[in-house]
């Protein structure tokens, strides 16, 4: 008898969860990405204790059939790619088919979904990776995902969660970042019953920038655009007087994806040169659009 055994799927999912879901903000990221991929234009995130106690994401996207609802939590269950070549031109936000499987292995998950053509929606619960019986629910078109008891079964991970205020701050930043990537989509964020963000659908990027950084700062900023055959860089940068030592108002978006990149951060900082005291940063937003491959 050899020593090598194949890991049970549930354990493999828990390990994968270590890469996909680190904290409430990463759960929210995966769920909102799915809502965006489903073509939603209204997305609501409802939290308790910064997502530590409960995360709910509601969307008005295309929804799922009961069969797909059950498949969605299976490892590598995805509707987005079929072959490795598909990766070359991936335009969807997710594609590995691991997010829901991973999240369901480290939490108690409730999924509810309804398609346009169905008269009722379906609900399933997943606990410790096991999919329970489905029930019929009344709901509008779209999907609702509820995540409870995050990391309760993995105390080593739970220990690394920060305070609710810190987890909330990261989610606020994430939703702000996403909402700048998707100005035409309505985003709402609620924590402990209190509305934190509420952004209407916007036609103009400028209006979304005002939503996020405020009228005051937006009015004290430069706009720039570089339009090349395959590349487009669009940006809005605060004037030196908007600078401060806290640096959370920099948002880089590449092909509709929120991205953090030190090189770009450094480039903006360098461009400001001596106009800005050391350690100071100005708020800015930059959109880079380039071919997917
Ligand atoms: P991926 O997004 O990488 O495909 P996920 O585990 O995040 O993997 O989701 C699995 C599948 O479940 C998706 O490919 C999609 O078909 C379906 N799905 C997940 N969330 C939603 C949603 N909010 N609306 C519609 N379909 C969804
Ligand atoms: Mg996904």
PDB file of C-alpha atoms and ligand atoms in Angstrom:
ATOM      1  CA  UNK A   1       0.000   0.000   0.000  1.00  0.00           C
ATOM      2  CA  UNK A   2       1.494   3.336  -1.054  1.00  0.00           C
ATOM      3  CA  UNK A   3       1.476   6.511   1.019  1.00  0.00           C
ATOM      4  CA  UNK A   4      -0.171   8.719  -1.555  1.00  0.00           C
ATOM      5  CA  UNK A   5      -3.916   9.314  -1.387  1.00  0.00           C
ATOM      6  CA  UNK A   6      -6.170  11.697  -3.316  1.00  0.00           C
ATOM      7  CA  UNK A   7      -7.533  14.442  -1.046  1.00  0.00           C
ATOM      8  CA  UNK A   8     -11.297  14.385  -0.476  1.00  0.00           C
ATOM      9  CA  UNK A   9     -12.953  17.088  -2.563  1.00  0.00           C
ATOM     10  CA  UNK A  10     -14.101  18.994   0.524  1.00  0.00           C
ATOM     11  CA  UNK A  11     -10.531  19.264   1.835  1.00  0.00           C
ATOM     12  CA  UNK A  12      -9.270  20.278  -1.611  1.00  0.00           C
ATOM     13  CA  UNK A  13     -11.906  23.023  -1.642  1.00  0.00           C
ATOM     14  CA  UNK A  14     -10.869  24.227   1.800  1.00  0.00           C
ATOM     15  CA  UNK A  15      -7.283  24.470   0.590  1.00  0.00           C
ATOM     16  CA  UNK A  16      -8.358  26.295  -2.568  1.00  0.00           C
ATOM     17  CA  UNK A  17     -10.341  28.624  -0.321  1.00  0.00           C
ATOM     18  CA  UNK A  18      -7.015  29.692   1.190  1.00  0.00           C
ATOM     19  CA  UNK A  19      -6.147  31.268  -2.142  1.00  0.00           C
ATOM     20  CA  UNK A  20      -9.538  32.575  -3.206  1.00  0.00           C
ATOM     21  CA  UNK A  21     -11.062  33.807   0.041  1.00  0.00           C
ATOM     22  CA  UNK A  22      -8.844  35.466   2.584  1.00  0.00           C
ATOM     23  CA  UNK A  23     -11.334  37.780   4.198  1.00  0.00           C
ATOM     24  CA  UNK A  24     -14.839  39.218   3.851  1.00  0.00           C
ATOM     25  CA  UNK A  25     -13.679  41.650   1.154  1.00  0.00           C
ATOM     26  CA  UNK A  26     -12.456  38.782  -1.026  1.00  0.00           C
ATOM     27  CA  UNK A  27     -15.810  37.005  -0.624  1.00  0.00           C
ATOM     28  CA  UNK A  28     -17.623  40.198  -1.625  1.00  0.00           C
ATOM     29  CA  UNK A  29     -15.253  40.584  -4.591  1.00  0.00           C
ATOM     30  CA  UNK A  30     -16.040  37.094  -5.898  1.00  0.00           C
ATOM     31  CA  UNK A  31     -19.794  37.479  -5.424  1.00  0.00           C
ATOM     32  CA  UNK A  32     -19.937  40.912  -7.060  1.00  0.00           C
ATOM     33  CA  UNK A  33     -17.772  39.665  -9.950  1.00  0.00           C
ATOM     34  CA  UNK A  34     -20.315  36.898 -10.485  1.00  0.00           C
ATOM     35  CA  UNK A  35     -23.159  39.419 -10.431  1.00  0.00           C
ATOM     36  CA  UNK A  36     -21.329  41.524 -13.036  1.00  0.00           C
ATOM     37  CA  UNK A  37     -20.705  38.453 -15.198  1.00  0.00           C
ATOM     38  CA  UNK A  38     -24.433  37.687 -14.958  1.00  0.00           C
ATOM     39  CA  UNK A  39     -25.168  41.057 -16.552  1.00  0.00           C
ATOM     40  CA  UNK A  40     -26.679  42.672 -13.445  1.00  0.00           C
ATOM     41  CA  UNK A  41     -27.084  46.428 -13.393  1.00  0.00           C
ATOM     42  CA  UNK A  42     -28.230  46.654  -9.787  1.00  0.00           C
ATOM     43  CA  UNK A  43     -26.011  45.150  -7.116  1.00  0.00           C
ATOM     44  CA  UNK A  44     -26.580  45.380  -3.397  1.00  0.00           C
ATOM     45  CA  UNK A  45     -24.173  44.246  -0.693  1.00  0.00           C
ATOM     46  CA  UNK A  46     -25.584  43.848   2.816  1.00  0.00           C
ATOM     47  CA  UNK A  47     -23.188  43.167   5.671  1.00  0.00           C
ATOM     48  CA  UNK A  48     -23.265  42.458   9.353  1.00  0.00           C
ATOM     49  CA  UNK A  49     -20.124  43.370  11.306  1.00  0.00           C
ATOM     50  CA  UNK A  50     -18.116  44.249   8.213  1.00  0.00           C
ATOM     51  CA  UNK A  51     -19.016  40.895   6.694  1.00  0.00           C
ATOM     52  CA  UNK A  52     -17.603  38.801   9.543  1.00  0.00           C
ATOM     53  CA  UNK A  53     -21.077  37.762  10.732  1.00  0.00           C
ATOM     54  CA  UNK A  54     -22.954  37.872   7.451  1.00  0.00           C
ATOM     55  CA  UNK A  55     -22.520  38.824   3.800  1.00  0.00           C
ATOM     56  CA  UNK A  56     -25.412  39.066   1.378  1.00  0.00           C
ATOM     57  CA  UNK A  57     -25.054  40.017  -2.283  1.00  0.00           C
ATOM     58  CA  UNK A  58     -28.189  40.571  -4.361  1.00  0.00           C
ATOM     59  CA  UNK A  59     -28.226  41.114  -8.092  1.00  0.00           C
ATOM     60  CA  UNK A  60     -30.738  41.486 -10.925  1.00  0.00           C
ATOM     61  CA  UNK A  61     -28.657  39.491 -13.393  1.00  0.00           C
ATOM     62  CA  UNK A  62     -29.692  36.564 -15.579  1.00  0.00           C
ATOM     63  CA  UNK A  63     -30.133  34.124 -12.691  1.00  0.00           C
ATOM     64  CA  UNK A  64     -29.654  30.359 -12.720  1.00  0.00           C
ATOM     65  CA  UNK A  65     -31.823  27.296 -13.280  1.00  0.00           C
ATOM     66  CA  UNK A  66     -32.108  24.838 -10.394  1.00  0.00           C
ATOM     67  CA  UNK A  67     -29.599  22.504 -12.097  1.00  0.00           C
ATOM     68  CA  UNK A  68     -27.111  25.318 -12.536  1.00  0.00           C
ATOM     69  CA  UNK A  69     -27.681  26.488  -8.980  1.00  0.00           C
ATOM     70  CA  UNK A  70     -26.573  23.068  -7.735  1.00  0.00           C
ATOM     71  CA  UNK A  71     -23.643  22.942 -10.184  1.00  0.00           C
ATOM     72  CA  UNK A  72     -22.466  26.439  -9.290  1.00  0.00           C
ATOM     73  CA  UNK A  73     -20.982  25.270  -5.980  1.00  0.00           C
ATOM     74  CA  UNK A  74     -19.140  22.308  -7.544  1.00  0.00           C
ATOM     75  CA  UNK A  75     -15.384  22.635  -7.860  1.00  0.00           C
ATOM     76  CA  UNK A  76     -14.455  23.858 -11.357  1.00  0.00           C
ATOM     77  CA  UNK A  77     -18.128  24.406 -12.076  1.00  0.00           C
ATOM     78  CA  UNK A  78     -18.115  27.322 -14.522  1.00  0.00           C
ATOM     79  CA  UNK A  79     -20.164  28.585 -17.455  1.00  0.00           C
ATOM     80  CA  UNK A  80     -17.418  30.935 -18.575  1.00  0.00           C
ATOM     81  CA  UNK A  81     -14.697  28.891 -20.245  1.00  0.00           C
ATOM     82  CA  UNK A  82     -14.529  25.460 -21.820  1.00  0.00           C
ATOM     83  CA  UNK A  83     -10.979  25.210 -23.157  1.00  0.00           C
ATOM     84  CA  UNK A  84      -7.566  26.627 -22.323  1.00  0.00           C
ATOM     85  CA  UNK A  85      -7.726  28.780 -25.482  1.00  0.00           C
ATOM     86  CA  UNK A  86     -10.709  30.597 -24.033  1.00  0.00           C
ATOM     87  CA  UNK A  87      -8.334  32.095 -21.464  1.00  0.00           C
ATOM     88  CA  UNK A  88      -6.660  34.146 -24.211  1.00  0.00           C
ATOM     89  CA  UNK A  89      -9.743  36.230 -24.755  1.00  0.00           C
ATOM     90  CA  UNK A  90     -11.313  36.080 -21.356  1.00  0.00           C
ATOM     91  CA  UNK A  91     -13.493  39.094 -20.739  1.00  0.00           C
ATOM     92  CA  UNK A  92     -15.502  37.771 -17.811  1.00  0.00           C
ATOM     93  CA  UNK A  93     -14.385  38.634 -14.277  1.00  0.00           C
ATOM     94  CA  UNK A  94     -14.103  35.044 -13.058  1.00  0.00           C
ATOM     95  CA  UNK A  95     -13.458  31.798 -14.882  1.00  0.00           C
ATOM     96  CA  UNK A  96     -11.864  29.227 -12.582  1.00  0.00           C
ATOM     97  CA  UNK A  97     -15.142  27.957 -11.226  1.00  0.00           C
ATOM     98  CA  UNK A  98     -13.666  27.857  -7.748  1.00  0.00           C
ATOM     99  CA  UNK A  99     -15.147  30.800  -5.906  1.00  0.00           C
ATOM    100  CA  UNK A 100     -18.488  29.378  -4.828  1.00  0.00           C
ATOM    101  CA  UNK A 101     -16.992  25.935  -4.138  1.00  0.00           C
ATOM    102  CA  UNK A 102     -14.295  27.534  -1.989  1.00  0.00           C
ATOM    103  CA  UNK A 103     -16.624  29.885  -0.135  1.00  0.00           C
ATOM    104  CA  UNK A 104     -19.064  27.037   0.557  1.00  0.00           C
ATOM    105  CA  UNK A 105     -16.270  24.971   2.107  1.00  0.00           C
ATOM    106  CA  UNK A 106     -15.506  27.614   4.743  1.00  0.00           C
ATOM    107  CA  UNK A 107     -18.983  28.986   5.506  1.00  0.00           C
ATOM    108  CA  UNK A 108     -22.704  28.329   5.506  1.00  0.00           C
ATOM    109  CA  UNK A 109     -24.007  29.359   2.130  1.00  0.00           C
ATOM    110  CA  UNK A 110     -27.532  30.104   0.953  1.00  0.00           C
ATOM    111  CA  UNK A 111     -28.141  30.594  -2.772  1.00  0.00           C
ATOM    112  CA  UNK A 112     -31.365  31.847  -4.292  1.00  0.00           C
ATOM    113  CA  UNK A 113     -31.894  32.442  -7.969  1.00  0.00           C
ATOM    114  CA  UNK A 114     -34.532  33.042 -10.594  1.00  0.00           C
ATOM    115  CA  UNK A 115     -34.327  33.410 -14.351  1.00  0.00           C
ATOM    116  CA  UNK A 116     -36.603  35.622 -16.419  1.00  0.00           C
ATOM    117  CA  UNK A 117     -38.421  32.626 -17.947  1.00  0.00           C
ATOM    118  CA  UNK A 118     -39.133  30.889 -14.611  1.00  0.00           C
ATOM    119  CA  UNK A 119     -42.207  31.731 -12.595  1.00  0.00           C
ATOM    120  CA  UNK A 120     -40.544  30.982  -9.256  1.00  0.00           C
ATOM    121  CA  UNK A 121     -37.014  30.949  -7.960  1.00  0.00           C
ATOM    122  CA  UNK A 122     -35.098  28.184  -6.202  1.00  0.00           C
ATOM    123  CA  UNK A 123     -33.108  28.170  -3.025  1.00  0.00           C
ATOM    124  CA  UNK A 124     -30.401  25.782  -1.857  1.00  0.00           C
ATOM    125  CA  UNK A 125     -28.272  25.712   1.261  1.00  0.00           C
ATOM    126  CA  UNK A 126     -24.742  24.420   1.372  1.00  0.00           C
ATOM    127  CA  UNK A 127     -23.171  23.482   4.660  1.00  0.00           C
ATOM    128  CA  UNK A 128     -19.697  21.964   4.983  1.00  0.00           C
ATOM    129  CA  UNK A 129     -19.676  21.546   1.226  1.00  0.00           C
ATOM    130  CA  UNK A 130     -22.895  19.481   1.241  1.00  0.00           C
ATOM    131  CA  UNK A 131     -25.785  20.689  -0.901  1.00  0.00           C
ATOM    132  CA  UNK A 132     -29.135  20.349   0.879  1.00  0.00           C
ATOM    133  CA  UNK A 133     -32.654  19.984  -0.494  1.00  0.00           C
ATOM    134  CA  UNK A 134     -33.895  22.754  -2.761  1.00  0.00           C
ATOM    135  CA  UNK A 135     -36.962  24.839  -1.977  1.00  0.00           C
ATOM    136  CA  UNK A 136     -39.101  27.071  -4.152  1.00  0.00           C
ATOM    137  CA  UNK A 137     -39.063  30.799  -3.389  1.00  0.00           C
ATOM    138  CA  UNK A 138     -40.775  33.861  -4.770  1.00  0.00           C
ATOM    139  CA  UNK A 139     -38.331  36.497  -5.954  1.00  0.00           C
ATOM    140  CA  UNK A 140     -37.602  38.855  -8.845  1.00  0.00           C
ATOM    141  CA  UNK A 141     -35.129  37.834 -11.576  1.00  0.00           C
ATOM    142  CA  UNK A 142     -31.582  37.569 -10.295  1.00  0.00           C
ATOM    143  CA  UNK A 143     -29.507  35.928  -7.630  1.00  0.00           C
ATOM    144  CA  UNK A 144     -29.087  36.319  -3.883  1.00  0.00           C
ATOM    145  CA  UNK A 145     -26.099  34.744  -2.141  1.00  0.00           C
ATOM    146  CA  UNK A 146     -25.822  34.736   1.656  1.00  0.00           C
ATOM    147  CA  UNK A 147     -22.613  33.785   3.442  1.00  0.00           C
ATOM    148  CA  UNK A 148     -22.762  33.060   7.161  1.00  0.00           C
ATOM    149  CA  UNK A 149     -20.268  31.700   9.687  1.00  0.00           C
ATOM    150  CA  UNK A 150     -17.294  32.563   7.503  1.00  0.00           C
ATOM    151  CA  UNK A 151     -14.213  30.593   8.670  1.00  0.00           C
ATOM    152  CA  UNK A 152     -16.117  29.276  11.707  1.00  0.00           C
ATOM    153  CA  UNK A 153     -14.973  25.769  10.733  1.00  0.00           C
ATOM    154  CA  UNK A 154     -11.402  26.954  10.151  1.00  0.00           C
ATOM    155  CA  UNK A 155     -10.354  28.698  13.389  1.00  0.00           C
ATOM    156  CA  UNK A 156      -6.819  29.286  12.107  1.00  0.00           C
ATOM    157  CA  UNK A 157      -8.268  31.483   9.356  1.00  0.00           C
ATOM    158  CA  UNK A 158     -10.844  33.174  11.549  1.00  0.00           C
ATOM    159  CA  UNK A 159      -8.037  34.356  13.809  1.00  0.00           C
ATOM    160  CA  UNK A 160      -6.589  36.444  10.999  1.00  0.00           C
ATOM    161  CA  UNK A 161      -9.717  38.513  10.517  1.00  0.00           C
ATOM    162  CA  UNK A 162      -9.337  42.117  11.624  1.00  0.00           C
ATOM    163  CA  UNK A 163     -11.917  44.222  13.462  1.00  0.00           C
ATOM    164  CA  UNK A 164     -15.319  44.710  11.797  1.00  0.00           C
ATOM    165  CA  UNK A 165     -14.354  48.343  11.137  1.00  0.00           C
ATOM    166  CA  UNK A 166     -11.220  47.315   9.248  1.00  0.00           C
ATOM    167  CA  UNK A 167     -12.970  44.613   7.237  1.00  0.00           C
ATOM    168  CA  UNK A 168     -15.725  47.128   6.414  1.00  0.00           C
ATOM    169  CA  UNK A 169     -13.191  49.717   5.270  1.00  0.00           C
ATOM    170  CA  UNK A 170     -11.720  47.229   2.801  1.00  0.00           C
ATOM    171  CA  UNK A 171     -15.172  46.424   1.435  1.00  0.00           C
ATOM    172  CA  UNK A 172     -16.015  50.111   1.057  1.00  0.00           C
ATOM    173  CA  UNK A 173     -12.812  50.588  -0.907  1.00  0.00           C
ATOM    174  CA  UNK A 174     -13.578  47.532  -3.019  1.00  0.00           C
ATOM    175  CA  UNK A 175     -17.094  48.700  -3.901  1.00  0.00           C
ATOM    176  CA  UNK A 176     -15.778  52.185  -4.667  1.00  0.00           C
ATOM    177  CA  UNK A 177     -13.130  50.651  -6.901  1.00  0.00           C
ATOM    178  CA  UNK A 178     -15.656  48.420  -8.681  1.00  0.00           C
ATOM    179  CA  UNK A 179     -18.156  51.234  -9.071  1.00  0.00           C
ATOM    180  CA  UNK A 180     -15.538  53.316 -10.886  1.00  0.00           C
ATOM    181  CA  UNK A 181     -14.995  50.390 -13.242  1.00  0.00           C
ATOM    182  CA  UNK A 182     -18.764  50.035 -13.818  1.00  0.00           C
ATOM    183  CA  UNK A 183     -20.295  53.533 -13.653  1.00  0.00           C
ATOM    184  CA  UNK A 184     -23.493  52.437 -15.415  1.00  0.00           C
ATOM    185  CA  UNK A 185     -24.289  49.990 -12.630  1.00  0.00           C
ATOM    186  CA  UNK A 186     -26.109  50.800  -9.408  1.00  0.00           C
ATOM    187  CA  UNK A 187     -24.208  49.808  -6.267  1.00  0.00           C
ATOM    188  CA  UNK A 188     -25.499  49.823  -2.704  1.00  0.00           C
ATOM    189  CA  UNK A 189     -23.606  48.914   0.424  1.00  0.00           C
ATOM    190  CA  UNK A 190     -25.264  48.472   3.810  1.00  0.00           C
ATOM    191  CA  UNK A 191     -23.569  47.542   7.076  1.00  0.00           C
ATOM    192  CA  UNK A 192     -25.481  46.735  10.277  1.00  0.00           C
ATOM    193  CA  UNK A 193     -28.583  48.310   8.746  1.00  0.00           C
ATOM    194  CA  UNK A 194     -26.798  51.533   7.887  1.00  0.00           C
ATOM    195  CA  UNK A 195     -26.366  52.692   4.320  1.00  0.00           C
ATOM    196  CA  UNK A 196     -22.657  53.156   3.597  1.00  0.00           C
ATOM    197  CA  UNK A 197     -22.727  53.690  -0.187  1.00  0.00           C
ATOM    198  CA  UNK A 198     -25.597  54.270  -2.605  1.00  0.00           C
ATOM    199  CA  UNK A 199     -24.615  55.001  -6.200  1.00  0.00           C
ATOM    200  CA  UNK A 200     -27.183  55.440  -8.948  1.00  0.00           C
ATOM    201  CA  UNK A 201     -26.583  54.296 -12.505  1.00  0.00           C
ATOM    202  CA  UNK A 202     -24.443  56.914 -14.214  1.00  0.00           C
ATOM    203  CA  UNK A 203     -24.056  57.745 -17.881  1.00  0.00           C
ATOM    204  CA  UNK A 204     -20.871  59.781 -17.435  1.00  0.00           C
ATOM    205  CA  UNK A 205     -17.730  58.554 -15.726  1.00  0.00           C
ATOM    206  CA  UNK A 206     -17.323  62.037 -14.257  1.00  0.00           C
ATOM    207  CA  UNK A 207     -20.496  61.673 -12.217  1.00  0.00           C
ATOM    208  CA  UNK A 208     -19.302  58.382 -10.768  1.00  0.00           C
ATOM    209  CA  UNK A 209     -15.968  59.958  -9.884  1.00  0.00           C
ATOM    210  CA  UNK A 210     -17.884  62.638  -7.980  1.00  0.00           C
ATOM    211  CA  UNK A 211     -19.878  59.891  -6.221  1.00  0.00           C
ATOM    212  CA  UNK A 212     -16.678  58.305  -5.002  1.00  0.00           C
ATOM    213  CA  UNK A 213     -14.182  61.103  -4.316  1.00  0.00           C
ATOM    214  CA  UNK A 214     -16.684  63.915  -3.730  1.00  0.00           C
ATOM    215  CA  UNK A 215     -17.502  67.099  -5.636  1.00  0.00           C
ATOM    216  CA  UNK A 216     -14.951  69.157  -3.773  1.00  0.00           C
ATOM    217  CA  UNK A 217     -11.929  67.041  -4.705  1.00  0.00           C
ATOM    218  CA  UNK A 218     -13.240  66.229  -8.181  1.00  0.00           C
ATOM    219  CA  UNK A 219     -13.463  69.933  -8.956  1.00  0.00           C
ATOM    220  CA  UNK A 220      -9.806  70.339  -7.983  1.00  0.00           C
ATOM    221  CA  UNK A 221      -8.414  67.774 -10.377  1.00  0.00           C
ATOM    222  CA  UNK A 222      -6.861  67.446 -13.819  1.00  0.00           C
ATOM    223  CA  UNK A 223      -8.244  65.163 -16.473  1.00  0.00           C
ATOM    224  CA  UNK A 224      -6.144  63.505 -19.106  1.00  0.00           C
ATOM    225  CA  UNK A 225      -6.624  61.081 -21.923  1.00  0.00           C
ATOM    226  CA  UNK A 226      -4.200  59.149 -24.125  1.00  0.00           C
ATOM    227  CA  UNK A 227      -5.839  57.358 -26.993  1.00  0.00           C
ATOM    228  CA  UNK A 228      -3.706  55.051 -29.095  1.00  0.00           C
ATOM    229  CA  UNK A 229      -4.699  52.396 -31.630  1.00  0.00           C
ATOM    230  CA  UNK A 230      -4.951  49.613 -29.055  1.00  0.00           C
ATOM    231  CA  UNK A 231      -4.461  51.442 -25.801  1.00  0.00           C
ATOM    232  CA  UNK A 232      -6.489  54.009 -24.034  1.00  0.00           C
ATOM    233  CA  UNK A 233      -5.488  55.613 -20.781  1.00  0.00           C
ATOM    234  CA  UNK A 234      -7.924  57.941 -19.117  1.00  0.00           C
ATOM    235  CA  UNK A 235      -7.343  59.571 -15.804  1.00  0.00           C
ATOM    236  CA  UNK A 236      -8.325  62.142 -13.275  1.00  0.00           C
ATOM    237  CA  UNK A 237      -5.692  63.345 -10.820  1.00  0.00           C
ATOM    238  CA  UNK A 238      -6.147  65.651  -7.846  1.00  0.00           C
ATOM    239  CA  UNK A 239      -4.193  68.903  -7.859  1.00  0.00           C
ATOM    240  CA  UNK A 240      -1.381  69.207  -5.287  1.00  0.00           C
ATOM    241  CA  UNK A 241      -3.640  71.000  -2.790  1.00  0.00           C
ATOM    242  CA  UNK A 242      -5.799  67.867  -2.533  1.00  0.00           C
ATOM    243  CA  UNK A 243      -2.815  65.865  -1.247  1.00  0.00           C
ATOM    244  CA  UNK A 244      -2.834  64.234   2.158  1.00  0.00           C
ATOM    245  CA  UNK A 245      -0.946  61.554   4.028  1.00  0.00           C
ATOM    246  CA  UNK A 246      -3.686  58.973   3.874  1.00  0.00           C
ATOM    247  CA  UNK A 247      -3.478  57.099   0.640  1.00  0.00           C
ATOM    248  CA  UNK A 248      -6.688  55.174   0.049  1.00  0.00           C
ATOM    249  CA  UNK A 249      -8.141  57.260  -2.762  1.00  0.00           C
ATOM    250  CA  UNK A 250      -6.039  55.910  -5.622  1.00  0.00           C
ATOM    251  CA  UNK A 251      -7.960  53.710  -8.013  1.00  0.00           C
ATOM    252  CA  UNK A 252      -6.474  51.909 -10.998  1.00  0.00           C
ATOM    253  CA  UNK A 253      -8.779  50.034 -13.338  1.00  0.00           C
ATOM    254  CA  UNK A 254      -7.479  47.840 -16.147  1.00  0.00           C
ATOM    255  CA  UNK A 255     -10.052  46.505 -18.605  1.00  0.00           C
ATOM    256  CA  UNK A 256     -12.797  47.001 -16.025  1.00  0.00           C
ATOM    257  CA  UNK A 257     -10.857  45.179 -13.326  1.00  0.00           C
ATOM    258  CA  UNK A 258      -9.828  46.932 -10.112  1.00  0.00           C
ATOM    259  CA  UNK A 259      -6.071  46.567  -9.872  1.00  0.00           C
ATOM    260  CA  UNK A 260      -3.377  47.645  -7.418  1.00  0.00           C
ATOM    261  CA  UNK A 261      -0.013  48.310  -8.949  1.00  0.00           C
ATOM    262  CA  UNK A 262       2.982  49.915  -7.290  1.00  0.00           C
ATOM    263  CA  UNK A 263       4.588  50.908 -10.561  1.00  0.00           C
ATOM    264  CA  UNK A 264       1.598  52.990 -11.633  1.00  0.00           C
ATOM    265  CA  UNK A 265       1.228  54.420  -8.103  1.00  0.00           C
ATOM    266  CA  UNK A 266       4.916  55.380  -8.195  1.00  0.00           C
ATOM    267  CA  UNK A 267       4.608  56.888 -11.672  1.00  0.00           C
ATOM    268  CA  UNK A 268       1.829  59.241 -10.586  1.00  0.00           C
ATOM    269  CA  UNK A 269       3.753  60.174  -7.464  1.00  0.00           C
ATOM    270  CA  UNK A 270       6.896  60.846  -9.552  1.00  0.00           C
ATOM    271  CA  UNK A 271       4.962  62.949 -12.014  1.00  0.00           C
ATOM    272  CA  UNK A 272       3.856  65.205  -9.154  1.00  0.00           C
ATOM    273  CA  UNK A 273       7.571  65.714  -8.373  1.00  0.00           C
ATOM    274  CA  UNK A 274       8.281  68.387  -5.797  1.00  0.00           C
ATOM    275  CA  UNK A 275       4.723  69.725  -5.986  1.00  0.00           C
ATOM    276  CA  UNK A 276       3.894  67.242  -3.268  1.00  0.00           C
ATOM    277  CA  UNK A 277       5.646  66.842   0.107  1.00  0.00           C
ATOM    278  CA  UNK A 278       7.211  63.417   0.727  1.00  0.00           C
ATOM    279  CA  UNK A 279       4.662  60.822   1.969  1.00  0.00           C
ATOM    280  CA  UNK A 280       1.801  62.901   0.586  1.00  0.00           C
ATOM    281  CA  UNK A 281      -0.461  61.495  -2.074  1.00  0.00           C
ATOM    282  CA  UNK A 282      -3.167  62.993  -4.210  1.00  0.00           C
ATOM    283  CA  UNK A 283      -6.365  61.149  -5.019  1.00  0.00           C
ATOM    284  CA  UNK A 284      -6.559  59.820  -8.558  1.00  0.00           C
ATOM    285  CA  UNK A 285      -8.483  57.458 -10.771  1.00  0.00           C
ATOM    286  CA  UNK A 286      -7.037  55.864 -13.897  1.00  0.00           C
ATOM    287  CA  UNK A 287      -8.645  53.602 -16.469  1.00  0.00           C
ATOM    288  CA  UNK A 288      -6.424  51.600 -18.788  1.00  0.00           C
ATOM    289  CA  UNK A 289      -8.052  49.765 -21.660  1.00  0.00           C
ATOM    290  CA  UNK A 290      -6.015  47.371 -23.789  1.00  0.00           C
ATOM    291  CA  UNK A 291      -6.491  44.137 -25.747  1.00  0.00           C
ATOM    292  CA  UNK A 292      -7.472  41.244 -23.441  1.00  0.00           C
ATOM    293  CA  UNK A 293      -4.593  39.008 -24.558  1.00  0.00           C
TER     294      UNK A 293
HETATM  295  P1  LIG B   1     -16.594  31.325 -12.029  1.00  0.00           P
HETATM  296  O1  LIG B   1     -17.142  32.691 -11.790  1.00  0.00           O
HETATM  297  O2  LIG B   1     -15.092  31.305 -12.029  1.00  0.00           O
HETATM  298  O3  LIG B   1     -17.198  30.632 -13.214  1.00  0.00           O
HETATM  299  P2  LIG B   1     -17.887  30.706  -9.503  1.00  0.00           P
HETATM  300  O4  LIG B   1     -17.649  29.624  -8.515  1.00  0.00           O
HETATM  301  O5  LIG B   1     -17.699  32.108  -9.048  1.00  0.00           O
HETATM  302  O6  LIG B   1     -16.965  30.405 -10.751  1.00  0.00           O
HETATM  303  O7  LIG B   1     -19.349  30.541 -10.090  1.00  0.00           O
HETATM  304  C1  LIG B   1     -19.701  29.318 -10.742  1.00  0.00           C
HETATM  305  C2  LIG B   1     -20.774  29.538 -11.787  1.00  0.00           C
HETATM  306  O8  LIG B   1     -22.008  29.843 -11.128  1.00  0.00           O
HETATM  307  C3  LIG B   1     -20.524  30.691 -12.750  1.00  0.00           C
HETATM  308  O9  LIG B   1     -19.718  30.302 -13.860  1.00  0.00           O
HETATM  309  C4  LIG B   1     -21.944  31.084 -13.156  1.00  0.00           C
HETATM  310  O10 LIG B   1     -22.397  30.277 -14.223  1.00  0.00           O
HETATM  311  C5  LIG B   1     -22.773  30.752 -11.913  1.00  0.00           C
HETATM  312  N1  LIG B   1     -23.045  31.946 -11.077  1.00  0.00           N
HETATM  313  C6  LIG B   1     -22.407  32.292  -9.934  1.00  0.00           C
HETATM  314  N2  LIG B   1     -22.899  33.432  -9.417  1.00  0.00           N
HETATM  315  C7  LIG B   1     -23.904  33.826 -10.236  1.00  0.00           C
HETATM  316  C8  LIG B   1     -24.816  34.940 -10.242  1.00  0.00           C
HETATM  317  N3  LIG B   1     -24.790  35.888  -9.284  1.00  0.00           N
HETATM  318  N4  LIG B   1     -25.719  34.999 -11.258  1.00  0.00           N
HETATM  319  C9  LIG B   1     -25.758  34.052 -12.227  1.00  0.00           C
HETATM  320  N5  LIG B   1     -24.924  32.990 -12.280  1.00  0.00           N
HETATM  321  C10 LIG B   1     -23.992  32.868 -11.295  1.00  0.00           C
HETATM  322 MG1  LIG B   2     -16.845  33.764 -10.086  1.00  0.00          MG
END
